[in-house]
Short mmCIF file of C-alpha atoms in Angstrom, two decimals:
data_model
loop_
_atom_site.label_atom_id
_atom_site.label_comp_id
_atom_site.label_asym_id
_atom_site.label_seq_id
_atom_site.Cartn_x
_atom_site.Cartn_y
_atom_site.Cartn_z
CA UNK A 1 105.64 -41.85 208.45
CA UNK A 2 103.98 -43.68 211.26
CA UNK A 3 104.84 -46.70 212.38
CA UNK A 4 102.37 -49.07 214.38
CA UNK A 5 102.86 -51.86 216.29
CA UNK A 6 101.06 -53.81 218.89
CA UNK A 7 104.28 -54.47 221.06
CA UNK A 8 106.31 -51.32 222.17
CA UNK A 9 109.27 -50.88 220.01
CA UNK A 10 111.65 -50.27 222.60
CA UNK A 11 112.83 -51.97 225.93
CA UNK A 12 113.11 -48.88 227.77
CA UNK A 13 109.14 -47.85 227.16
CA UNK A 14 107.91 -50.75 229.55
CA UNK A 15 107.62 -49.31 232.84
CA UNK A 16 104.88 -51.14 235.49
CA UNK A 17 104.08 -48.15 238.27
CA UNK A 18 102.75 -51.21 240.22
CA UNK A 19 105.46 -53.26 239.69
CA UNK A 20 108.81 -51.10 238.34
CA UNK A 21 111.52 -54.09 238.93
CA UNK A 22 109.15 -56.56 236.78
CA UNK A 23 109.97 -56.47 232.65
CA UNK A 24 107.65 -57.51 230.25
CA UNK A 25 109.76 -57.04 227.27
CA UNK A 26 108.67 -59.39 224.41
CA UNK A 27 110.47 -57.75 221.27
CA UNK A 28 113.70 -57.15 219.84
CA UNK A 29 116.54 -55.30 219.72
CA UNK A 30 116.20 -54.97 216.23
CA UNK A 31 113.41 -52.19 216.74
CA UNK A 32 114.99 -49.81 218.93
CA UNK A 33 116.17 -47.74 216.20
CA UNK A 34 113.78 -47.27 213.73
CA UNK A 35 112.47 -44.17 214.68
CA UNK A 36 116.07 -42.81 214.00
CA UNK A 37 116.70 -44.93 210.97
CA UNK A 38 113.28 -43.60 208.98
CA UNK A 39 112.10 -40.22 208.86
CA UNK A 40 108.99 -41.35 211.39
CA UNK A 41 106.35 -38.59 212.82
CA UNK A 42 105.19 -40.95 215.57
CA UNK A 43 104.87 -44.58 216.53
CA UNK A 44 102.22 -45.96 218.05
CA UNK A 45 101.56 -49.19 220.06
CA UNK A 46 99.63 -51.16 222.13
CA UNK A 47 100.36 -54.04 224.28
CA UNK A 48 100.49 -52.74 227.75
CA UNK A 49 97.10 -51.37 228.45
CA UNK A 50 98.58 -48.32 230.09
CA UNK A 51 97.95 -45.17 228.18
CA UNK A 52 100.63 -43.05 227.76
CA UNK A 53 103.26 -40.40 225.62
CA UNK A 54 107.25 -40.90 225.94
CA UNK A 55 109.79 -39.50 223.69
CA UNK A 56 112.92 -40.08 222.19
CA UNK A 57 115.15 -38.43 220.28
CA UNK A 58 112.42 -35.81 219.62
CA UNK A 59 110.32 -38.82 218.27
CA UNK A 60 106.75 -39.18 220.04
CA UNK A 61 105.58 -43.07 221.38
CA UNK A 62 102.22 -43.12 222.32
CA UNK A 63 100.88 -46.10 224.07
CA UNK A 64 97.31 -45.68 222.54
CA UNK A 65 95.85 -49.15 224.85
CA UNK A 66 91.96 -48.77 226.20
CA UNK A 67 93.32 -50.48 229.59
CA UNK A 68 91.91 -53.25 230.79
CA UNK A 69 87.10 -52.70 231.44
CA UNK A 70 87.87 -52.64 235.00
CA UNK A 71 89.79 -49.32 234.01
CA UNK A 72 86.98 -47.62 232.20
CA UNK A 73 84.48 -45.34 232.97
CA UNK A 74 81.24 -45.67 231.00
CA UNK A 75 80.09 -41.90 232.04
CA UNK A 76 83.31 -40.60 230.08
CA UNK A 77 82.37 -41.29 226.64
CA UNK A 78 84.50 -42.66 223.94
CA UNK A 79 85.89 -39.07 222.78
CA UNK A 80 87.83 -39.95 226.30
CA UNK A 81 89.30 -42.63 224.70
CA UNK A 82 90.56 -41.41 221.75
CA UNK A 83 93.97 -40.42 221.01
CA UNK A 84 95.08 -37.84 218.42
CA UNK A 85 98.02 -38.42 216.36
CA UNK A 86 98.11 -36.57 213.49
CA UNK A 87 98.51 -33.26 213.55
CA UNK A 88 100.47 -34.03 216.60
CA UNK A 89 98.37 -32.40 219.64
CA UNK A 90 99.08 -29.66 221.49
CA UNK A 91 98.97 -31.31 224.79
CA UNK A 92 100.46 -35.26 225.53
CA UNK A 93 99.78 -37.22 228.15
CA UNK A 94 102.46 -37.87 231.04
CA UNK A 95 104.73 -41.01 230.61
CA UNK A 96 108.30 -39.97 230.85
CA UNK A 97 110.99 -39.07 228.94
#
């Protein structure tokens, strides 16, 4: 099972490097524990435009955003966009716990 979302579905997955002290939380508590209450592979969301992998209780979130254009680079290609979620990958980008 994955589940997909455009807004993280936890608080503690919103971290701004540029600004850590400022929250843009805009869901609900009600989601924190879903990845614990179904048998879930991954979840996957949007929302922040800051690419990343964090996980919790040995469940993987990726924040699978493109960024914002002023963030990409046009040389890269879009294979340097995509994110692989299934099988999970060998390799995950930074992002935390």
């Amino acid at each position: 099972l994955i589940l997909i979302n455009h807004f993280p579905l936890r608080e503690d997955l919103l971290m701004l490097p540029r600004i850590p002290r400022f929250s843009i939380w805009c869901g609900t508590k009600a989601t924190e524990d879903w990845h614990r209450r179904y048998p879930v592979a991954a979840v996957v969301y949007g929302h922040l435009h800051i690419k990343a992998t964090h996980f919790r209780d040995g469940v993987r979130f990726e924040e699978v955003s493109l960024g914002y254009p002023r963030d990409w680079d046009e040389g890269l290609g879009v294979a340097a966009y995509l994110r692989q979620i299934l099988p999970a990958p060998k390799t995950f980008l930074s992002g935390g716990g």
